[in-house]
XYZ file of C-alpha atoms in Angstrom:
690
model
C -135.657 57.056 -42.896
C -136.267 54.084 -40.609
C -133.815 54.495 -37.264
C -135.302 51.595 -35.429
C -133.358 48.488 -34.487
C -134.117 45.296 -36.445
C -135.187 42.266 -34.661
C -135.503 38.875 -36.414
C -138.172 36.571 -34.775
C -137.891 32.873 -35.641
C -140.379 30.404 -34.429
C -142.599 27.885 -36.382
C -145.743 28.962 -34.646
C -147.328 32.001 -36.189
C -149.144 32.820 -32.903
C -145.935 32.875 -31.021
C -144.270 35.299 -33.739
C -147.371 37.518 -33.612
C -147.326 37.770 -29.655
C -143.730 38.779 -29.770
C -144.303 40.925 -32.567
C -147.134 42.854 -30.964
C -144.820 43.332 -27.912
C -141.706 44.661 -29.817
C -143.185 46.388 -32.866
C -143.891 49.613 -31.195
C -140.055 50.242 -30.420
C -138.444 47.822 -33.148
C -138.627 46.917 -36.729
C -139.500 43.257 -36.715
C -138.497 40.542 -39.291
C -140.078 37.012 -39.124
C -139.024 33.451 -40.160
C -140.872 30.279 -39.604
C -138.008 27.742 -40.066
C -134.276 27.471 -39.745
C -133.508 27.856 -43.504
C -135.542 31.299 -43.547
C -133.532 32.345 -40.639
C -130.307 31.592 -42.339
C -131.559 33.193 -45.540
C -132.515 36.312 -43.841
C -129.102 36.586 -41.901
C -127.300 36.385 -45.228
C -129.378 39.380 -46.771
C -129.621 41.466 -43.633
C -126.573 40.517 -41.011
C -125.328 43.982 -40.948
C -128.643 45.340 -40.180
C -130.138 43.041 -37.835
C -129.502 43.805 -33.910
C -131.096 40.698 -32.236
C -132.217 37.362 -33.134
C -134.938 35.754 -31.008
C -134.982 31.967 -31.711
C -136.980 29.037 -30.924
C -135.315 25.665 -30.479
C -137.896 23.336 -32.287
C -138.405 24.392 -35.784
C -138.801 22.456 -39.098
C -135.991 22.280 -41.729
C -133.230 23.411 -39.134
C -133.759 23.696 -35.452
C -132.435 26.582 -33.101
C -129.238 24.632 -32.361
C -128.320 24.135 -36.005
C -129.182 27.968 -36.759
C -126.698 28.754 -33.896
C -124.065 26.434 -35.444
C -124.362 28.247 -38.779
C -124.162 31.510 -36.897
C -120.886 30.409 -35.372
C -119.477 29.274 -38.809
C -120.330 32.531 -40.454
C -119.157 34.672 -37.498
C -122.643 36.236 -37.209
C -122.697 35.180 -33.486
C -120.077 37.577 -32.822
C -122.058 40.595 -33.990
C -125.638 39.592 -33.418
C -127.032 38.518 -30.129
C -129.458 35.642 -29.729
C -132.092 35.209 -27.230
C -133.608 31.711 -27.230
C -137.345 31.585 -26.286
C -138.513 27.999 -25.870
C -140.801 25.913 -23.860
C -137.876 23.516 -23.668
C -136.561 23.872 -19.919
C -134.173 20.760 -19.813
C -130.915 21.758 -18.281
C -129.037 20.091 -21.249
C -130.987 22.249 -23.812
C -130.195 25.422 -21.759
C -126.471 24.520 -21.494
C -126.148 23.679 -24.987
C -127.769 27.028 -26.013
C -125.183 29.045 -23.953
C -122.290 26.739 -25.264
C -123.344 27.668 -28.991
C -123.103 31.479 -28.128
C -126.794 32.452 -26.989
C -126.733 35.616 -24.887
C -130.009 34.733 -22.937
C -132.603 31.766 -22.423
C -136.101 32.676 -21.784
C -138.491 29.935 -21.026
C -142.224 30.065 -21.904
C -144.620 31.021 -20.535
C -143.261 34.630 -19.976
C -144.216 37.852 -18.671
C -144.641 40.595 -21.183
C -143.001 43.333 -19.273
C -140.177 41.080 -18.408
C -139.356 40.002 -21.677
C -139.611 43.364 -23.237
C -137.078 44.491 -20.754
C -134.719 41.558 -21.224
C -134.761 42.247 -24.941
C -134.358 45.893 -24.657
C -131.369 45.263 -22.304
C -129.718 42.924 -24.590
C -130.103 45.300 -27.576
C -128.781 48.304 -25.594
C -125.878 46.353 -24.253
C -124.738 45.013 -27.654
C -124.934 48.491 -29.088
C -122.848 49.835 -26.320
C -120.526 46.865 -26.994
C -120.297 47.835 -30.698
C -119.452 51.264 -29.962
C -116.683 50.300 -27.558
C -115.442 47.781 -30.170
C -115.241 50.671 -32.672
C -113.590 52.968 -30.236
C -111.067 50.412 -29.188
C -110.519 49.299 -32.830
C -109.555 52.926 -33.646
C -107.363 53.061 -30.699
C -105.645 49.927 -31.356
C -104.758 51.056 -34.842
C -103.220 54.042 -33.580
C -101.044 52.400 -30.916
C -100.107 49.507 -33.496
C -99.180 52.228 -35.752
C -96.854 53.889 -33.081
C -95.565 50.477 -32.116
C -94.487 49.699 -35.546
C -92.688 52.975 -35.522
C -91.036 52.249 -32.292
C -90.033 48.633 -33.438
C -88.446 49.901 -36.584
C -86.598 52.520 -34.590
C -85.163 50.018 -32.133
C -84.310 47.741 -34.864
C -82.275 50.505 -36.567
C -80.112 51.077 -33.283
C -80.113 47.556 -32.029
C -76.439 47.303 -33.195
C -75.527 49.797 -30.563
C -75.008 49.265 -26.744
C -77.414 51.030 -24.499
C -76.457 51.411 -21.039
C -79.621 53.628 -19.986
C -81.665 52.534 -16.869
C -85.401 51.360 -17.537
C -86.342 53.306 -14.513
C -84.737 56.524 -15.777
C -86.991 56.209 -18.971
C -90.001 55.535 -16.998
C -89.284 58.519 -14.718
C -88.663 60.808 -17.772
C -92.036 59.814 -19.123
C -93.763 60.489 -15.945
C -92.428 63.805 -15.331
C -92.694 64.928 -18.758
C -96.354 63.915 -18.628
C -97.094 65.658 -15.326
C -95.227 68.950 -16.597
C -97.145 69.081 -19.776
C -100.484 68.506 -18.284
C -99.861 71.535 -15.849
C -98.532 73.554 -18.884
C -101.727 73.004 -20.774
C -103.789 74.024 -17.848
C -102.017 77.336 -17.513
C -100.935 78.252 -20.938
C -102.672 78.028 -24.217
C -99.830 79.033 -26.655
C -98.467 75.284 -27.089
C -101.555 73.574 -28.295
C -101.250 70.760 -25.955
C -104.170 68.513 -26.579
C -104.435 65.271 -24.597
C -103.217 63.401 -27.767
C -100.173 65.788 -28.215
C -99.366 65.350 -24.615
C -99.414 61.533 -24.961
C -97.337 61.751 -28.177
C -94.493 64.015 -26.398
C -94.569 61.438 -23.473
C -94.136 58.608 -25.637
C -91.263 60.089 -27.548
C -89.407 61.169 -24.504
C -88.485 57.593 -23.985
C -85.948 58.014 -26.875
C -84.384 61.105 -25.499
C -80.977 59.711 -24.836
C -80.843 56.737 -27.494
C -77.515 58.646 -28.813
C -75.720 57.497 -25.617
C -75.403 54.039 -27.174
C -72.562 55.460 -29.003
C -70.508 56.737 -25.977
C -68.122 54.524 -24.669
C -69.289 52.857 -21.487
C -66.247 53.871 -19.525
C -67.316 57.235 -19.938
C -70.941 56.849 -19.377
C -70.156 54.759 -16.238
C -67.444 56.803 -14.782
C -67.904 57.242 -11.146
C -65.938 60.589 -10.939
C -66.229 63.883 -12.739
C -65.776 63.937 -16.464
C -62.608 65.727 -17.826
C -62.957 68.271 -20.689
C -62.262 65.794 -23.406
C -64.737 63.153 -21.876
C -67.461 65.847 -21.506
C -67.010 66.930 -25.129
C -67.483 63.151 -26.298
C -70.600 62.777 -23.986
C -72.069 66.019 -25.497
C -72.363 64.250 -28.896
C -75.017 61.908 -27.738
C -77.889 64.582 -28.487
C -76.728 65.156 -32.148
C -76.241 61.278 -32.641
C -79.464 60.399 -31.391
C -81.261 62.957 -33.747
C -79.076 61.556 -36.605
C -80.159 58.198 -35.998
C -83.547 59.202 -36.267
C -82.941 60.935 -39.414
C -81.454 57.876 -40.920
C -84.656 55.852 -40.684
C -85.428 54.643 -44.065
C -89.390 54.815 -43.230
C -91.643 56.882 -41.041
C -89.750 60.216 -41.699
C -93.167 61.938 -41.965
C -94.500 60.269 -38.734
C -95.105 62.938 -35.966
C -93.701 60.547 -33.430
C -90.410 60.426 -35.224
C -90.282 64.158 -35.784
C -90.928 65.033 -32.161
C -88.579 62.288 -30.796
C -85.838 63.965 -33.073
C -86.674 67.281 -31.490
C -86.088 65.957 -28.145
C -82.998 63.927 -28.880
C -81.352 66.816 -30.384
C -82.339 69.698 -28.136
C -83.158 68.426 -24.790
C -79.725 69.795 -23.560
C -80.418 73.292 -24.789
C -81.123 76.035 -22.127
C -83.571 78.933 -22.369
C -80.829 81.566 -22.260
C -78.826 79.921 -25.105
C -76.073 78.519 -23.046
C -76.956 74.581 -23.891
C -75.830 72.405 -26.529
C -75.432 71.319 -29.409
C -76.933 74.232 -31.230
C -76.971 76.998 -28.751
C -80.784 77.464 -29.325
C -82.517 80.330 -27.073
C -86.040 80.822 -25.811
C -88.811 79.773 -27.937
C -86.459 78.447 -30.624
C -86.357 75.269 -28.598
C -89.390 73.077 -29.187
C -91.594 73.034 -26.020
C -91.180 69.101 -26.190
C -87.379 69.470 -25.780
C -87.959 72.285 -23.194
C -89.996 69.864 -20.922
C -87.963 66.785 -21.354
C -84.819 68.910 -20.466
C -86.545 69.833 -17.094
C -87.534 66.283 -16.547
C -84.008 64.934 -17.347
C -82.446 67.403 -14.976
C -85.081 66.577 -12.099
C -84.415 62.768 -12.330
C -80.664 63.283 -12.641
C -80.826 65.137 -9.320
C -83.184 62.639 -7.600
C -81.607 59.285 -8.290
C -78.408 57.939 -7.794
C -75.848 57.815 -10.394
C -72.438 56.279 -10.512
C -70.900 59.797 -10.137
C -73.310 61.190 -7.395
C -75.745 60.218 -4.745
C -79.289 61.106 -5.018
C -80.392 64.489 -3.829
C -83.804 64.760 -1.892
C -86.733 66.131 -3.888
C -86.816 69.651 -1.949
C -82.954 70.127 -2.831
C -83.551 69.317 -6.470
C -86.452 71.734 -6.716
C -84.125 74.519 -5.033
C -81.360 73.632 -7.314
C -83.581 73.919 -10.526
C -85.582 77.124 -9.335
C -82.341 78.891 -8.373
C -80.827 78.305 -11.856
C -77.948 75.986 -10.664
C -78.838 73.685 -13.424
C -79.083 76.208 -16.365
C -81.940 78.410 -17.306
C -85.421 77.137 -18.080
C -88.682 78.738 -19.388
C -90.120 80.791 -16.628
C -93.499 79.480 -17.200
C -92.162 75.765 -17.012
C -90.465 76.947 -13.590
C -93.911 78.066 -12.446
C -95.400 74.713 -13.383
C -92.681 72.918 -11.610
C -93.358 74.814 -8.555
C -97.132 74.071 -8.771
C -96.823 70.279 -9.208
C -93.711 69.647 -6.948
C -95.292 67.606 -4.321
C -97.627 65.679 -6.567
C -94.544 64.879 -9.024
C -92.545 63.431 -6.027
C -95.425 61.033 -5.071
C -96.392 60.227 -8.673
C -92.608 59.230 -9.605
C -92.664 56.959 -6.562
C -95.969 55.450 -7.371
C -95.186 54.562 -10.923
C -91.838 53.512 -10.101
C -93.248 50.965 -7.510
C -95.768 49.816 -9.797
C -93.612 50.007 -12.984
C -96.672 51.161 -15.060
C -95.273 51.811 -18.608
C -98.523 52.813 -20.580
C -98.849 56.121 -18.801
C -101.188 57.659 -21.353
C -103.968 55.212 -21.158
C -105.881 57.078 -18.592
C -105.732 60.354 -20.472
C -106.498 58.718 -23.979
C -109.488 56.550 -22.835
C -110.904 59.538 -20.761
C -110.726 61.806 -23.705
C -112.321 59.265 -26.009
C -114.800 57.727 -23.878
C -115.804 60.802 -21.676
C -119.477 59.999 -22.388
C -119.422 56.518 -20.828
C -119.777 56.875 -17.194
C -118.906 53.220 -16.094
C -115.407 53.431 -17.939
C -114.594 56.753 -16.109
C -115.772 55.195 -12.820
C -113.662 52.068 -13.314
C -110.556 54.101 -14.220
C -110.901 56.163 -11.180
C -111.166 52.934 -9.111
C -107.991 51.631 -10.890
C -106.089 54.780 -10.089
C -107.257 54.622 -6.353
C -106.314 50.963 -6.247
C -102.851 51.741 -7.635
C -102.278 54.610 -5.100
C -103.661 52.327 -2.188
C -101.228 49.527 -3.298
C -98.300 51.847 -3.324
C -99.293 53.159 0.319
C -99.630 49.729 1.602
C -96.433 48.412 -0.069
C -94.442 51.292 1.649
C -96.185 50.352 5.071
C -95.539 46.621 5.135
C -91.823 46.826 5.086
C -91.687 43.931 2.690
C -89.290 43.233 -0.137
C -91.670 43.073 -2.852
C -90.381 42.044 -6.343
C -91.458 41.292 -9.897
C -89.552 39.403 -12.390
C -90.130 39.506 -16.176
C -88.988 36.430 -18.040
C -88.984 38.194 -21.573
C -86.591 40.855 -20.396
C -84.768 38.885 -17.736
C -85.321 41.874 -15.303
C -86.019 42.132 -11.674
C -87.964 44.984 -10.228
C -88.051 45.686 -6.530
C -90.301 47.890 -4.617
C -88.745 51.188 -3.835
C -88.664 50.361 0.021
C -87.308 46.976 -0.624
C -84.549 48.213 -2.941
C -83.355 50.556 -0.538
C -83.545 48.325 2.461
C -81.634 45.620 0.605
C -79.071 48.044 -0.794
C -79.516 47.253 -4.445
C -81.067 48.879 -7.516
C -84.800 48.886 -8.023
C -84.185 47.614 -11.593
C -81.794 44.639 -11.958
C -81.089 43.178 -15.638
C -79.932 39.476 -15.458
C -80.432 38.982 -11.791
C -78.975 35.514 -11.494
C -75.463 36.952 -12.340
C -75.806 40.246 -10.494
C -72.962 40.400 -8.053
C -75.000 43.014 -5.688
C -77.911 40.705 -5.602
C -75.870 37.560 -4.885
C -74.220 39.205 -2.037
C -77.576 39.248 -0.335
C -79.207 36.085 -1.859
C -76.845 33.238 -2.398
C -76.728 31.612 -5.849
C -77.771 28.214 -4.221
C -80.902 29.633 -2.699
C -81.574 31.653 -6.010
C -81.647 28.463 -8.011
C -83.602 26.625 -5.324
C -86.449 29.269 -5.426
C -86.250 29.191 -9.245
C -86.715 25.472 -9.479
C -89.761 25.527 -7.064
C -91.259 28.284 -9.166
C -90.704 26.157 -12.382
C -92.681 23.340 -10.919
C -95.714 25.543 -9.900
C -98.879 25.111 -11.839
C -101.942 27.233 -12.433
C -103.728 24.981 -9.966
C -101.033 25.203 -7.230
C -99.124 28.350 -8.088
C -98.071 29.485 -4.788
C -94.356 28.806 -3.422
C -93.368 29.557 0.131
C -90.079 28.905 1.516
C -87.534 30.286 4.021
C -84.201 31.797 2.997
C -81.250 33.577 4.704
C -80.669 37.022 3.304
C -77.505 38.979 4.354
C -78.646 42.465 4.684
C -76.164 45.237 6.014
C -73.746 42.601 6.717
C -76.260 40.653 8.889
C -77.704 37.155 7.948
C -81.483 37.131 8.741
C -84.256 34.558 8.146
C -86.866 35.829 5.418
C -90.007 33.952 4.202
C -90.225 33.993 0.371
C -93.760 33.987 -0.901
C -93.979 33.985 -4.761
C -96.239 32.748 -7.790
C -95.777 32.793 -11.560
C -98.215 34.698 -13.735
C -99.622 32.979 -16.801
C -101.180 34.658 -19.769
C -104.546 33.671 -21.155
C -103.156 30.270 -22.537
C -102.208 28.564 -19.179
C -100.604 25.812 -21.166
C -97.801 28.292 -22.420
C -94.992 29.226 -20.015
C -95.443 31.979 -17.445
C -94.576 35.492 -18.201
C -93.846 36.898 -14.916
C -93.196 36.075 -11.164
C -94.432 38.317 -8.497
C -93.650 37.893 -4.822
C -92.311 39.093 -1.530
C -89.699 38.465 1.099
C -90.985 38.880 4.605
C -88.579 39.339 7.609
C -89.063 35.956 9.574
C -86.026 36.205 11.863
C -88.010 36.622 15.226
C -90.419 34.174 14.289
C -87.622 31.735 13.279
C -85.887 32.059 16.603
C -89.051 31.568 18.478
C -89.577 28.452 16.430
C -86.001 27.388 16.913
C -86.492 27.935 20.725
C -89.633 25.719 20.752
C -87.669 23.004 18.744
C -85.077 22.857 21.328
C -87.512 22.953 24.110
C -89.282 20.103 22.514
C -86.090 18.043 21.935
C -84.889 18.566 25.594
C -86.175 17.629 28.992
C -87.648 20.685 30.990
C -86.209 19.883 34.415
C -82.731 18.462 33.510
C -82.143 20.134 30.324
C -80.878 16.611 28.768
C -82.071 15.444 25.562
C -85.782 13.970 25.367
C -86.351 10.389 24.786
C -87.539 10.676 21.169
C -84.734 13.179 20.363
C -82.113 10.526 21.772
C -83.499 7.782 19.877
C -83.299 9.834 16.587
C -79.539 10.690 17.356
C -78.698 6.945 18.440
C -80.399 5.546 15.567
C -78.502 7.821 13.150
C -75.113 6.880 14.714
C -75.816 3.206 14.717
C -76.695 3.275 11.033
C -73.108 4.303 10.391
C -71.327 2.422 13.193
C -69.038 0.536 11.016
C -66.307 -1.014 13.337
C -66.747 1.238 16.139
C -67.833 -0.198 19.503
C -70.663 1.416 21.444
C -72.553 1.009 24.422
C -76.348 1.775 25.358
C -76.814 2.252 29.073
C -80.166 2.547 30.893
C -79.708 4.131 34.517
C -82.387 4.013 37.296
C -81.969 6.034 40.490
C -82.403 3.482 43.375
C -85.306 4.150 45.782
C -86.019 7.526 44.306
C -89.707 7.101 45.494
C -88.553 7.178 48.920
C -87.061 10.725 48.248
C -90.262 12.247 46.967
C -92.263 10.619 49.846
C -89.822 11.737 52.513
C -88.645 15.127 51.261
C -91.240 16.109 48.743
C -91.139 16.881 44.862
C -89.333 20.090 44.920
C -86.237 18.176 46.838
C -86.682 15.311 44.442
C -86.388 17.692 41.349
C -83.148 19.218 42.736
C -81.814 15.616 43.309
C -82.607 14.638 39.639
C -81.067 17.741 38.304
C -77.939 17.017 40.315
C -77.816 13.377 39.130
C -78.231 14.641 35.648
C -75.498 16.928 36.011
C -72.893 14.121 37.360
C -74.063 11.953 34.393
C -73.283 14.494 31.955
C -69.955 15.256 33.313
C -68.953 11.504 33.405
C -68.781 11.355 29.780
C -67.821 13.386 26.767
C -69.747 16.154 24.948
C -70.056 14.038 21.805
C -71.830 11.294 23.819
C -75.747 11.089 24.076
C -77.420 11.697 27.426
C -81.136 11.812 27.923
C -83.933 11.556 30.605
C -86.344 8.961 29.478
C -88.658 8.752 32.375
C -89.091 9.742 36.052
C -85.953 8.715 37.418
C -84.556 6.802 34.406
C -81.906 7.985 32.263
C -80.265 6.734 29.040
C -76.594 6.999 27.714
C -74.918 6.166 24.470
C -71.287 6.301 24.285
C -68.561 5.106 21.579
C -65.706 3.679 22.988
C -62.225 1.952 22.600
C -60.835 -0.888 24.768
C -62.530 -2.325 27.872
C -66.209 -1.409 28.621
C -65.757 -2.434 32.407
C -63.432 0.704 33.081
C -65.860 2.995 31.445
C -68.897 1.449 33.227
C -67.137 1.510 36.784
C -66.143 5.136 36.176
C -69.641 6.316 35.120
C -71.114 4.241 38.149
C -68.934 5.879 40.720
C -69.205 9.446 39.247
C -73.137 9.288 39.521
C -73.133 7.619 42.969
C -72.498 9.452 46.166
C -74.099 11.768 48.787
C -76.293 14.642 47.893
C -77.351 17.147 50.723
C -76.873 14.127 53.218
C -78.895 11.700 51.295
C -76.725 8.799 49.768
C -77.607 8.637 46.104
C -77.127 5.062 44.270
C -77.964 3.855 40.846
C -78.589 0.785 38.887
C -77.202 0.493 35.333
C -77.928 -1.893 32.511
C -75.813 -1.949 29.709
C -75.929 -3.495 26.097
C -73.115 -3.423 23.625
C -73.056 -2.918 19.970
C -72.471 -4.820 17.891
C -72.403 -7.941 20.502
C -76.000 -7.480 21.731
C -77.446 -5.818 18.547
C -77.000 -3.013 15.873
C -80.377 -1.186 16.213
C -81.855 1.162 19.016
C -84.557 -1.352 19.667
C -82.501 -4.318 20.033
C -79.964 -2.497 22.348
C -82.717 -0.860 24.569
C -84.230 -4.177 25.353
C -81.013 -5.851 26.137
C -79.910 -2.778 28.312
C -83.152 -2.802 30.091
C -83.050 -6.584 30.798
C -79.521 -5.946 32.268
C -81.022 -3.033 34.495
C -83.658 -5.402 35.797
C -81.161 -8.151 36.456
C -79.479 -5.362 38.585
C -82.487 -4.629 40.606
C -83.043 -8.178 41.202
C -79.696 -8.574 42.657
C -80.212 -5.723 45.088
C -79.709 -2.616 43.058
C -76.503 -0.257 43.569
C -74.459 -1.931 40.817
C -73.993 -2.158 36.984
C -74.187 -5.236 34.694
C -73.579 -5.949 30.992
C -76.179 -7.847 29.258
C -75.503 -11.657 28.807
C -77.517 -14.605 27.679
C -78.587 -15.477 31.104
C -80.834 -12.292 31.171
C -82.968 -13.573 28.017
C -85.874 -14.693 30.217
C -86.095 -11.349 31.907
C -88.959 -9.066 30.883
C -87.880 -5.633 29.690
C -89.945 -2.527 30.392
C -91.024 -2.740 26.809
C -93.060 -6.057 27.567
C -93.562 -5.803 31.450
C -97.196 -4.761 32.458
C -97.453 -1.726 34.622
C -98.698 -3.678 37.703
C -95.585 -5.629 37.469
C -93.324 -2.745 37.494
C -95.077 -1.050 40.301
C -94.744 -4.228 42.436
C -91.103 -4.368 41.627
C -90.385 -0.902 42.417
C -91.835 -1.369 46.014
C -89.445 -4.240 46.918
C-alpha cells in the first residue's frame, strides 16, 4: 500500500514538471497537469488524496489565478495548500496569489535544496494542521453537546429566581477540580480520569440550583435561621435533583446523572448525619463528597449575609477538626495536601474570572504529543499567575464589565479596597457602587466608552471616588473589547482606577501658582484678564471700574535701598491694596510696580477712588509711598477688558503727566494720550525718569 503524500505539479512546460518531479519523487507520489483544466479535473477526482499543489501562473486554457479561484469556489483551498512556482516576480502577481489563498510564492530560478525544504515544511505543517483540526472538531463536538445539555437545563429552570453568586459557582468549580486531581493522584478506587474530573467539575456548577425555589427572604437572611426556616432551606437539595429528573431529554447523559448526584447529596456527611437521605460513607457518590467539601470551604472563606469571611487557616482547622461535619478521611488528607495551593488558586481564578477551567486538562490529555501546544499552555498559565501577582501589587481597582450579562467584575484587591462585592450585577443601579462612584460620573464614563472606536479605543478621565468616607481623585483608564467583527458592538470593557489624589494636589498647587504672582500672591495678569472678561460678559445694569495703579518713583527705591527692600515694599503695597476692597473684587499685579483692580460698585466712583487712593498711600519704614491711579468706567468707557484697560492706562498716564500722586477717571480729553499698549519701550523709559 502506497503511504506517500501526493503532490500535484501543474506547469505547461514539461521540462519544468520533470525537474520538480525528479526533486520530489523520492519522497512523494507525484501527479502532473499541463494546463489549468487538467488541474481542476485532477482535483475533482483526487481532492481528498492530494496533499499539495505546485502551480505555475502562466498556463493555457486556465492560468494559475483561475485555478486558485476555482479552488476557492469549491472549498479545496481550505484543505489543500498551494505553492506558486513562477518566473513572474511582479509585486502585483505575488500579492494577488496570496490574496487568492496561496501558501507560498517561489520565484524561478530556485535552489534545489531550498525548494525541497519549503515543500516539505508546507506539507508537514498542513498535515499537523489537519491533525489539530480533527482533534478540535472532536472536542468542539463534545463541548457543544454538553453546552446543549446545559442550555436545556437552564431553559427548564428559567422560571425560577436564582440568587446564587457567580463567584460562588466559580469557586466551587475551582475547589472541586483541585480536590479531584489530588484524589486521583493518591487513590485509584474512584476511576478519576481527566475526562471524568472535567465532567464532575462542570456538573458542580449546578449543585445549588434547587435554591431558586427558596424564598429570597430566607436565602438572604442576615441572622441565624430558625428551625422552620432551616427545614425549608434543606429542601433545596432534593428540589434541585427533581428539576434534573424532570428534564424531558438528556436523562441518559452522564452530565445530567452526575449533576443530579451532586444536587441531591452534596449535603450528606460521611458519618450519615447529613441530609436529605442520611447516606453514609461510600454510599455517597464521590462527586457529591468532593462538592460537599468544596461548598463548605467556600462558605467559610467568603463573606455571606449572615457571617464574615474566615481566613483560610481558620477554615482549614474547622473542616479538619470536624466542626463542619464528617468527611471522607482520604478527602481530608487531600485537603491538607493542597491547602496552600488551593488558597492561591481560588484567588487567581477569582481575579481573572476564568470560567473554562477544564481546558488545560482536556487539551493536555488529548494533545500530549504536540510539544508546541504544551509549551503554549504552560506559558499562558505563567502569564495568568504573573498577571494576578502584578494586579495585587499595583494597588489599582481593576475591573471588567460584560455587556451580555450586565455584570461588573472587580479585582480582589480593588473590591476589598472599595468595600464592595467582587461581582456586581446591574452595576448602574447598585447602591453600594453608587455610594463610591456617582451616577453622574458613571454615565459620563459610559458615554465616553460608547464613543470609543477600534482605531481610538482608550478612554482616560479623572473622577472622584468616595472610599471609606473620604473623596479622592482617581484616574480611570478603560477600553472596550470587540470580537472578530469590529463593526459589531463591543462585548466587554476592561479598565482600572488609579489613585490620583497626590498628583491632583500637586497639579492644583501648580495651577494656583501659575495663576498668582509669586511675590505678592495676587492674581497674575492673565488670570485677572480671564476673571474680568467673564464678569464683564454678564455685567447687565451693574456699574464697574477698572483701575490701573502705579507706585510712584519705585525705581528710586530699588536704586537706593536694593531689590530686597523693594520687594518688601511691593508686598506691603499689595496688602494695602487688597485690604482696600472687598474679597469679591479682583486684585492683580500686572508688572514690576503696576497693579490692576476691578470693582463693581454703587453710587459715586469718586468716594471709592479716594478711599482706595488714601489707603495705599502713606509711609513705609520711613519711606513715603505714593501712587498714581488711572480709572475707566463700565459701561461709560467700554464693556470689554481691552477697551477699559486702554482707557484706564491713558488716565494713569495723564496722572503722571500732571505730577503723579493722584487718581483720575478717564475722559475724552485723554484720547490723544498713548496707552502702554501702544507706547514704545523707549518712550516709557524716558517718561519713567522724568
